[in-house]
Structures are given as C-alpha cells and as structure tokens.
Amino acid sequence: MRALPWVAAALLAVLAGFALVPAFAELIADGGDDLAARVDESRQLWGRISPWGRGPTAAVYPPATYVLHGPLSFFSERTVAWMWGVSALLLVAWLGSALARQADELVAPVAFVAAFAIHGVAHGLAAGQLHVHTTAAAVLACLLLIQRHGSWGTDALGALLMICALAKPTLAAPFVLLLLPGSRRPLLLVVGGYVALTGVGLALVGEGLRPLVLWLDVAREGVEFGAQGSYANVHALTQWLGLDRANTVLSVALLGGLLAWALSLPDDDDLDRTWVRLGLVAVFARVFAYHQSYDDALLILTLGGLVTAARVRSARPALAVFGAIVVAQLAPPSLLGLESPTPGVLPVLRLALWLAAAWLLWRAQQSGYPRRGTEGNGGGQDT
C-alpha cells in the first residue's frame, strides 16, 4: 500500500508533463499573449501614455497592476517570457512542497505533484497569465502576516507580497480579508501601498482621475465579455440566466458576506487552521467573479486545505474530495464545452466538487486543532 501513492504521483507527473512542456514551449515561442499585452500596456503607462480607453485594445487592469509590471518593460519579450515561465514553475514547485508538508506522509507525494497536474496551471503558463504568481504571493503574504505578525519588517514584506498579488484583484482581493482578525497594521500597509501605487499610475499619465474612470468603465464591460469564456462562477451563472447587469452587484454582495465572516474570526496563528481557511477562501475567490480555466490554479490552495483537514480532522471525506478534484482538474479547457449554450457536465461536476470541498473546509475551520507535534502524524512546515 505504501507504494500506491508513489505510483499515483508518478502517473500524475507524466500527465502534468504532457501539459506543461508544450505550454512552456508555447510561452517561449510566442511570448504569451496575455503577458505581452500586460508588458506593452505597462510600457505605455511608463511612457506617460494612458493605456485605458475604448475598443478591444483597451487596458483591462487597474493602474497599480501596470506600475508593478514596470520592471518587465526594460527587458526583451523573449527574456520576459523566460523569466515568467521559469519563475512560474518554481512557484508551483514551492506550492506543491507546501502541500506535501501539510499532508500526511503517505499522501505527500501526490499532494506535491497535484499542484503541477491542475490543467489550468499549464493553460495559464502558455498565455503568460498572472495566475501562479498572484496565487503564490497571496499565500506567502497570508502565512507571513498571520503566523509571524508583530515586527515591522515581516509586516512590510507580507504587505508587499499581498500588493503584488493584487496585480490581479479579482483573484487576490478575498485573501486580503483573512488579515482582518489580527493586527490592523498589515492591512493598513496593504491598503496604503496599493493606493500609493494607484496614485503613481495616475500621476504618470497626468490626467487626474480620468484614467481611473475609464478603467472602471472598461472593467464593467470586461466583466460581461469575460464571463462569456468563463465557467463555474457567479458571472457565468448570471449571464446564462440573462441577468448580466447583476454581475457586479452580486460579486460585491458576496464580498460583503466574506467580510462579515472574516470579521467574526478569532485571531489565530495556527498553521493548520490558516491552510484550511486559505483553501476555503480559494473556492470563494474562484466562484465570486468571472475566471477562465487558468485561474483553476487557485484550487492548489483548496487541495492544501483538504490535505490539512484530512491529517488533523476527518481523513476519508477530505481525501475523497481531494482525489476527485485532482482527477477532474486534469481535463484541458477543450473538454469543458464552453461554446455550448447550457453548462456542460464537466463544469458542473467541478463546481460541485469545489463546493463540497468548501463545505468540508468550512466545518473543519470551526473545529479545534491540535498543535503541531501533538496530533501524532508528524509533518509540518514553518512558513
């Protein structure tokens, strides 16, 4: 039986390789459509030209995102693609190792490889998406600020990482709320730093608040357009029901609910409980706004929460959902049937599994947790 997890991990590694190798090659060959667009828009901003406007070429990210992308504009397209691709794979490896350390010894090999096997990782890698970098930055920020809050240096580093994660706000914003139960200083640093970067972006263009107003208009249009190619989220559902105009209102209402939950949480620096909460918020982040399949990389955190819950709470249900999610996430986007007017079987199955994981994690985060070294299963990580 001890050999079975290694066999499963080897099989997952082969399947992950079949997706990641051509994705990496495509990124290097083409420069990544999304990555190239973000760098070009950043060059416009730093050249004091507003990238926001009307039409299909209008920038869709807020000013702070392009300020953060500024250093990339000094390198060639090929160099940027190499830096982006290699750093993305290294960050997935770090996330996988974090999952392995949270998992029981028998599950650890599968947990590590599962981070690579989610097909959304490869899909986003080929396009040069922000999915892996923002996910990893948000996780590391939360681990630093929740576990090791207290010193100015740690708070400043954690806040910087969270600000970097907010380069993709719809992915990272829910994780900011996990900082509410602790000291207010990290949260103030994050908000203040993000506002400052927004001010830098607006100052570079020199048109007052007009670029921000233009971006808000483009963002609203982008939500409606982006929902067409997304699946298993609130915006895809409202579009299917013909309630497109309710997209933003519904997302804000859901964020309000998450805010109320975060405010009710006790200040708890336990590592296991933190991972369970990260996994729960990852499901929320995936479904509260439109996301395409590359943002399924968020599910790496949900897998981390499940292996944690399996080790310290109820093993069988959590491991069953963990395995089901890993298998379901192996399928490429071409099998999602997104061009169909009705939701396909695979998207509905994935959503059902995510919600099942959220339910298990919700129950787990309400339970008491033994401290590391007292639960009898070993393992563990410090960061």
Coordinates of C-alpha atoms in Angstrom, one line a residue:
M1 CA 0.0 0.0 0.0
R2 CA 2.9 2.4 0.7
A3 CA 3.9 2.2 -3.0
L4 CA 0.5 3.2 -4.2
P5 CA 0.9 7.0 -3.5
W6 CA 4.2 7.0 -5.4
V7 CA 2.7 5.2 -8.4
A8 CA -0.2 7.7 -8.4
A9 CA 2.3 10.6 -8.1
A10 CA 4.4 9.2 -11.0
L11 CA 1.3 8.9 -13.2
L12 CA 0.2 12.5 -12.3
A13 CA 3.7 13.7 -13.0
V14 CA 3.6 12.2 -16.5
L15 CA 0.2 13.7 -17.2
A16 CA 1.4 17.1 -15.9
G17 CA 4.4 16.9 -18.1
F18 CA 2.3 16.3 -21.2
A19 CA 0.5 19.6 -20.5
L20 CA 3.3 21.7 -19.0
V21 CA 6.1 21.0 -21.5
P22 CA 4.2 22.2 -24.6
A23 CA 2.8 25.1 -22.6
F24 CA 6.2 26.3 -21.6
A25 CA 7.4 25.9 -25.2
E26 CA 4.5 27.9 -26.5
L27 CA 5.2 30.7 -23.9
I28 CA 8.8 30.9 -25.1
A29 CA 8.0 30.8 -28.8
D30 CA 5.1 33.3 -28.7
G31 CA 5.9 35.4 -25.7
G32 CA 2.5 34.7 -24.1
D33 CA -0.4 36.7 -25.5
D34 CA -1.5 38.0 -22.1
L35 CA 2.0 38.6 -20.8
A36 CA 3.0 40.5 -23.9
A37 CA -0.2 42.6 -23.7
R38 CA 0.5 43.5 -20.0
V39 CA 4.1 44.5 -20.7
D40 CA 3.1 46.6 -23.7
E41 CA 0.4 48.3 -21.6
S42 CA 2.9 48.9 -18.8
R43 CA 5.3 50.5 -21.3
Q44 CA 2.6 52.8 -22.4
L45 CA 1.9 53.9 -18.8
W46 CA 5.6 54.4 -18.0
G47 CA 5.9 56.3 -21.3
R48 CA 3.1 58.6 -19.9
I49 CA 0.6 57.4 -22.4
S50 CA -2.8 56.2 -21.0
P51 CA -3.4 52.5 -21.8
W52 CA -7.1 52.9 -20.9
G53 CA -9.7 53.8 -23.5
R54 CA -12.3 52.2 -25.7
G55 CA -12.2 49.3 -28.0
P56 CA -10.7 45.8 -27.9
T57 CA -7.2 47.0 -27.2
A58 CA -8.1 49.0 -24.1
A59 CA -6.3 48.0 -20.9
V60 CA -8.4 45.9 -18.5
Y61 CA -6.3 46.1 -15.4
P62 CA -6.1 48.9 -12.8
P63 CA -3.2 51.4 -12.7
A64 CA -1.4 49.6 -9.8
T65 CA -1.0 46.5 -12.0
Y66 CA 0.9 48.3 -14.7
V67 CA 3.1 50.1 -12.1
L68 CA 4.0 46.6 -10.8
H69 CA 4.8 45.4 -14.3
G70 CA 7.1 48.3 -14.9
P71 CA 10.4 46.5 -14.4
L72 CA 9.5 43.9 -17.0
S73 CA 9.3 46.7 -19.7
F74 CA 13.1 47.0 -19.6
F75 CA 13.7 43.5 -20.9
S76 CA 13.1 41.9 -24.3
E77 CA 10.0 39.9 -25.0
R78 CA 11.9 36.6 -25.1
T79 CA 13.7 37.4 -21.8
V80 CA 10.5 38.3 -20.1
A81 CA 8.9 35.0 -21.3
W82 CA 11.8 33.0 -19.9
M83 CA 11.7 34.8 -16.6
W84 CA 8.0 34.4 -16.3
G85 CA 7.9 30.8 -17.3
V86 CA 10.8 29.7 -15.0
S87 CA 9.5 31.7 -12.1
A88 CA 6.0 30.3 -12.5
L89 CA 7.3 26.7 -12.4
L90 CA 9.4 27.4 -9.4
L91 CA 6.4 28.9 -7.6
V92 CA 4.3 25.9 -8.4
A93 CA 7.1 23.7 -7.0
W94 CA 7.0 25.8 -3.8
L95 CA 3.2 25.5 -3.6
G96 CA 3.5 21.8 -4.2
S97 CA 6.1 21.4 -1.4
A98 CA 3.9 23.4 0.9
L99 CA 1.0 21.0 0.2
A100 CA 3.3 18.0 0.8
R101 CA 4.4 19.4 4.2
Q102 CA 0.8 19.9 5.2
A103 CA -0.2 16.3 4.1
D104 CA 0.1 13.0 5.8
E105 CA 3.3 11.2 4.9
L106 CA 1.5 8.7 2.6
V107 CA -0.4 11.5 0.8
A108 CA 2.6 13.9 0.5
P109 CA 4.0 12.6 -2.9
V110 CA 0.6 13.0 -4.6
A111 CA 0.0 16.4 -2.9
F112 CA 3.2 17.7 -4.3
V113 CA 2.6 16.6 -7.9
A114 CA -1.1 17.7 -7.8
A115 CA 0.0 21.3 -7.8
F116 CA 1.5 20.7 -11.3
A117 CA -1.3 18.5 -12.6
I118 CA -4.1 21.0 -12.4
H119 CA -4.5 21.8 -16.1
G120 CA -5.3 25.4 -15.5
V121 CA -1.6 25.9 -14.5
A122 CA -0.4 24.8 -18.0
H123 CA -3.2 26.8 -19.7
G124 CA -2.2 30.0 -18.0
L125 CA 1.5 29.3 -18.4
A126 CA 1.1 29.2 -22.2
A127 CA -0.7 32.6 -22.2
G128 CA 1.7 34.2 -19.7
Q129 CA -1.1 34.7 -17.2
L130 CA -0.8 36.1 -13.7
H131 CA -2.5 33.1 -12.1
V132 CA 0.5 31.3 -10.4
H133 CA 2.4 34.4 -9.4
T134 CA -0.6 36.1 -7.7
T135 CA -1.7 32.9 -6.0
A136 CA 1.7 32.2 -4.6
A137 CA 2.2 35.8 -3.5
A138 CA -1.2 35.8 -1.7
V139 CA -0.4 32.6 0.1
L140 CA 3.0 33.6 1.2
A141 CA 1.7 37.0 2.4
C142 CA -1.0 35.4 4.5
L143 CA 1.4 32.9 6.0
L144 CA 3.8 35.7 6.9
L145 CA 1.2 38.1 8.2
I146 CA -1.0 35.6 10.1
Q147 CA 1.7 33.4 11.5
R148 CA 4.5 35.8 12.2
H149 CA 2.9 39.2 12.6
G150 CA 4.5 41.5 15.1
S151 CA 7.6 43.0 13.6
W152 CA 7.6 45.9 11.1
G153 CA 9.9 44.0 8.8
T154 CA 7.7 41.0 8.5
D155 CA 4.6 43.1 8.1
A156 CA 6.2 45.2 5.4
L157 CA 7.3 42.2 3.5
G158 CA 4.0 40.5 3.8
A159 CA 2.2 43.6 2.7
L160 CA 4.4 44.0 -0.3
L161 CA 3.7 40.4 -1.3
M162 CA -0.1 41.0 -1.0
I163 CA 0.2 44.2 -3.0
C164 CA 1.9 42.2 -5.7
A165 CA -0.8 39.6 -5.6
L166 CA -3.4 42.4 -6.1
A167 CA -2.0 42.8 -9.6
K168 CA -4.9 40.6 -10.3
P169 CA -7.6 42.0 -7.9
T170 CA -10.4 39.5 -8.6
L171 CA -8.1 36.7 -7.7
A172 CA -6.3 38.1 -4.6
A173 CA -8.8 40.6 -3.0
P174 CA -10.7 37.9 -1.0
F175 CA -7.4 36.8 0.7
V176 CA -6.8 40.3 2.0
L177 CA -9.8 39.8 4.2
L178 CA -8.0 37.0 6.0
L179 CA -5.8 39.7 7.5
L180 CA -8.7 41.3 9.4
P181 CA -8.6 39.1 12.6
G182 CA -5.1 40.1 13.5
S183 CA -3.2 43.4 13.9
R184 CA -4.5 46.2 11.7
R185 CA -1.0 47.3 10.7
P186 CA -0.5 44.8 7.9
L187 CA -4.0 45.6 6.4
L188 CA -3.2 49.3 6.6
L189 CA 0.1 48.7 4.9
V190 CA -1.6 46.8 2.1
V191 CA -4.3 49.3 1.5
G192 CA -1.9 52.3 1.8
G193 CA 0.6 50.7 -0.5
Y194 CA -2.0 49.8 -3.1
V195 CA -3.5 53.3 -3.1
A196 CA 0.0 54.8 -3.4
L197 CA 0.8 52.6 -6.5
T198 CA -2.6 53.7 -8.0
G199 CA -1.5 57.3 -7.4
V200 CA 1.8 56.7 -9.1
G201 CA 0.0 55.2 -12.1
L202 CA -2.4 58.2 -12.4
A203 CA 0.5 60.7 -11.9
L204 CA 2.4 59.1 -14.8
V205 CA -0.5 59.8 -17.2
G206 CA -1.1 63.2 -15.7
E207 CA -4.9 63.3 -16.5
G208 CA -6.2 63.4 -12.9
L209 CA -8.8 60.7 -12.1
R210 CA -9.9 60.4 -15.8
P211 CA -7.8 57.2 -16.4
L212 CA -9.4 55.6 -13.3
V213 CA -12.9 56.4 -14.5
L214 CA -12.0 55.0 -17.9
W215 CA -10.7 51.8 -16.4
L216 CA -13.9 51.4 -14.3
D217 CA -15.9 51.6 -17.5
V218 CA -13.7 49.2 -19.3
A219 CA -13.7 46.9 -16.3
R220 CA -17.5 46.7 -16.3
E221 CA -17.5 45.9 -20.0
G222 CA -14.8 43.4 -19.4
V223 CA -16.8 41.5 -16.8
E224 CA -19.6 41.0 -19.3
F225 CA -17.2 40.0 -22.1
G226 CA -15.0 37.8 -19.9
A227 CA -17.9 35.9 -18.4
Q228 CA -18.6 34.5 -21.9
G229 CA -15.4 32.4 -21.8
S230 CA -15.6 31.6 -18.2
Y231 CA -17.2 28.8 -16.3
A232 CA -18.4 27.7 -12.8
N233 CA -18.7 31.2 -11.3
V234 CA -21.3 33.7 -10.4
H235 CA -20.9 35.8 -13.5
A236 CA -21.2 32.8 -15.8
L237 CA -24.4 31.8 -14.0
T238 CA -26.0 35.3 -14.2
Q239 CA -25.1 35.5 -17.9
W240 CA -26.7 32.1 -18.5
L241 CA -29.8 33.4 -16.7
G242 CA -29.8 36.7 -18.7
L243 CA -29.0 38.8 -15.6
D244 CA -25.7 40.2 -16.8
R245 CA -26.3 43.6 -15.1
A246 CA -26.4 42.0 -11.7
N247 CA -22.8 40.7 -12.0
T248 CA -21.0 43.5 -10.2
V249 CA -23.7 43.9 -7.5
L250 CA -23.8 40.2 -6.8
S251 CA -20.0 40.0 -6.5
V252 CA -19.9 42.9 -4.1
A253 CA -22.6 41.4 -2.0
L254 CA -20.7 38.1 -1.8
L255 CA -17.6 40.0 -0.8
G256 CA -19.6 41.7 1.9
G257 CA -20.6 38.2 3.2
L258 CA -17.0 37.2 3.2
L259 CA -16.1 40.4 5.0
A260 CA -18.7 39.6 7.7
W261 CA -17.2 36.1 8.1
A262 CA -13.6 37.4 8.3
L263 CA -14.6 39.9 11.0
S264 CA -16.1 37.2 13.1
L265 CA -12.9 35.1 13.1
P266 CA -10.7 35.0 16.1
D267 CA -7.1 36.0 15.8
D268 CA -5.5 32.5 15.4
D269 CA -2.0 31.9 14.1
D270 CA -2.3 28.1 13.9
L271 CA -0.7 26.9 10.7
D272 CA -3.2 24.2 10.0
R273 CA -6.2 26.4 10.6
T274 CA -4.6 29.0 8.3
W275 CA -4.3 26.5 5.5
V276 CA -7.9 25.4 5.9
R277 CA -9.1 29.0 5.7
L278 CA -6.8 29.6 2.6
G279 CA -8.4 26.6 0.9
L280 CA -11.9 27.8 1.7
V281 CA -11.2 31.4 0.5
A282 CA -9.7 30.0 -2.7
V283 CA -13.0 28.4 -3.6
F284 CA -14.8 31.7 -2.9
A285 CA -12.2 33.6 -5.0
R286 CA -12.7 31.1 -7.9
V287 CA -16.5 31.5 -8.0
F288 CA -17.4 35.0 -6.8
A289 CA -16.3 36.7 -10.1
Y290 CA -15.6 35.6 -13.6
H291 CA -12.5 33.4 -14.1
Q292 CA -11.4 31.3 -17.0
S293 CA -9.8 27.9 -16.6
Y294 CA -6.3 29.1 -16.0
D295 CA -7.5 30.5 -12.6
D296 CA -8.2 27.0 -11.5
A297 CA -4.7 27.3 -10.2
L298 CA -6.5 28.7 -7.1
L299 CA -7.6 25.1 -6.4
I300 CA -4.0 24.3 -5.4
L301 CA -4.8 26.1 -2.1
T302 CA -8.1 24.2 -1.8
L303 CA -6.1 20.9 -2.1
G304 CA -3.8 22.2 0.6
G305 CA -6.7 22.8 2.9
L306 CA -8.1 19.4 2.2
V307 CA -4.9 17.5 2.9
T308 CA -4.6 19.5 6.1
A309 CA -8.1 18.7 7.2
A310 CA -7.5 15.1 6.3
R311 CA -4.4 14.9 8.5
V312 CA -5.9 16.6 11.6
R313 CA -9.6 16.1 11.3
S314 CA -11.7 13.6 9.2
A315 CA -9.4 11.8 6.7
R316 CA -11.8 9.9 4.5
P317 CA -14.2 12.6 3.2
A318 CA -11.4 15.2 2.7
L319 CA -9.1 12.8 0.9
A320 CA -12.0 11.6 -1.3
V321 CA -12.8 15.1 -2.4
F322 CA -9.1 15.8 -2.8
G323 CA -8.7 12.9 -5.2
A324 CA -11.8 13.7 -7.1
I325 CA -10.8 17.4 -7.6
V326 CA -7.3 16.3 -8.8
V327 CA -8.8 13.9 -11.4
A328 CA -11.5 16.4 -12.5
Q329 CA -8.9 19.2 -13.0
L330 CA -6.7 17.1 -15.3
A331 CA -9.0 17.8 -18.3
P332 CA -8.0 20.5 -20.7
P333 CA -10.3 23.5 -21.4
S334 CA -11.3 22.0 -24.8
L335 CA -13.4 19.4 -22.8
L336 CA -15.3 22.0 -20.9
G337 CA -17.9 22.6 -23.7
L338 CA -17.8 26.4 -23.1
E339 CA -19.3 27.1 -26.5
S340 CA -22.5 25.3 -25.5
P341 CA -25.5 27.5 -24.5
T342 CA -26.0 25.3 -21.5
P343 CA -23.5 24.3 -18.8
G344 CA -21.7 21.1 -19.6
V345 CA -21.2 18.0 -17.4
L346 CA -17.6 18.7 -16.5
P347 CA -18.0 22.3 -15.4
V348 CA -21.0 21.3 -13.2
L349 CA -19.0 18.4 -11.8
R350 CA -16.0 20.6 -11.0
L351 CA -18.2 23.2 -9.3
A352 CA -20.0 20.5 -7.3
L353 CA -16.6 19.2 -6.1
W354 CA -15.4 22.7 -5.2
L355 CA -18.5 23.4 -3.2
A356 CA -18.1 20.0 -1.5
A357 CA -14.6 21.0 -0.6
A358 CA -15.8 24.4 0.7
W359 CA -18.3 22.6 2.9
L360 CA -15.7 20.3 4.4
L361 CA -13.3 23.2 5.0
W362 CA -16.0 25.3 6.5
R363 CA -16.7 22.6 9.0
A364 CA -13.0 22.0 9.6
Q365 CA -12.1 25.6 10.3
Q366 CA -14.8 25.7 13.0
S367 CA -13.2 22.8 14.9
G368 CA -10.5 22.8 17.4
Y369 CA -7.0 21.9 16.1
P370 CA -4.2 20.1 18.0
R371 CA -0.9 22.0 17.9
R372 CA 1.8 20.7 15.7
G373 CA 3.6 17.8 17.2
T374 CA 0.6 16.7 19.3
E375 CA -1.6 15.1 16.6
G376 CA 0.6 12.1 16.2
N377 CA 1.0 12.3 12.4
G378 CA 4.3 14.2 12.1
G379 CA 4.9 16.5 9.2
G380 CA 4.5 20.2 9.2
Q381 CA 6.1 23.4 8.0
D382 CA 7.2 26.6 9.5
T383 CA 6.2 29.1 6.8

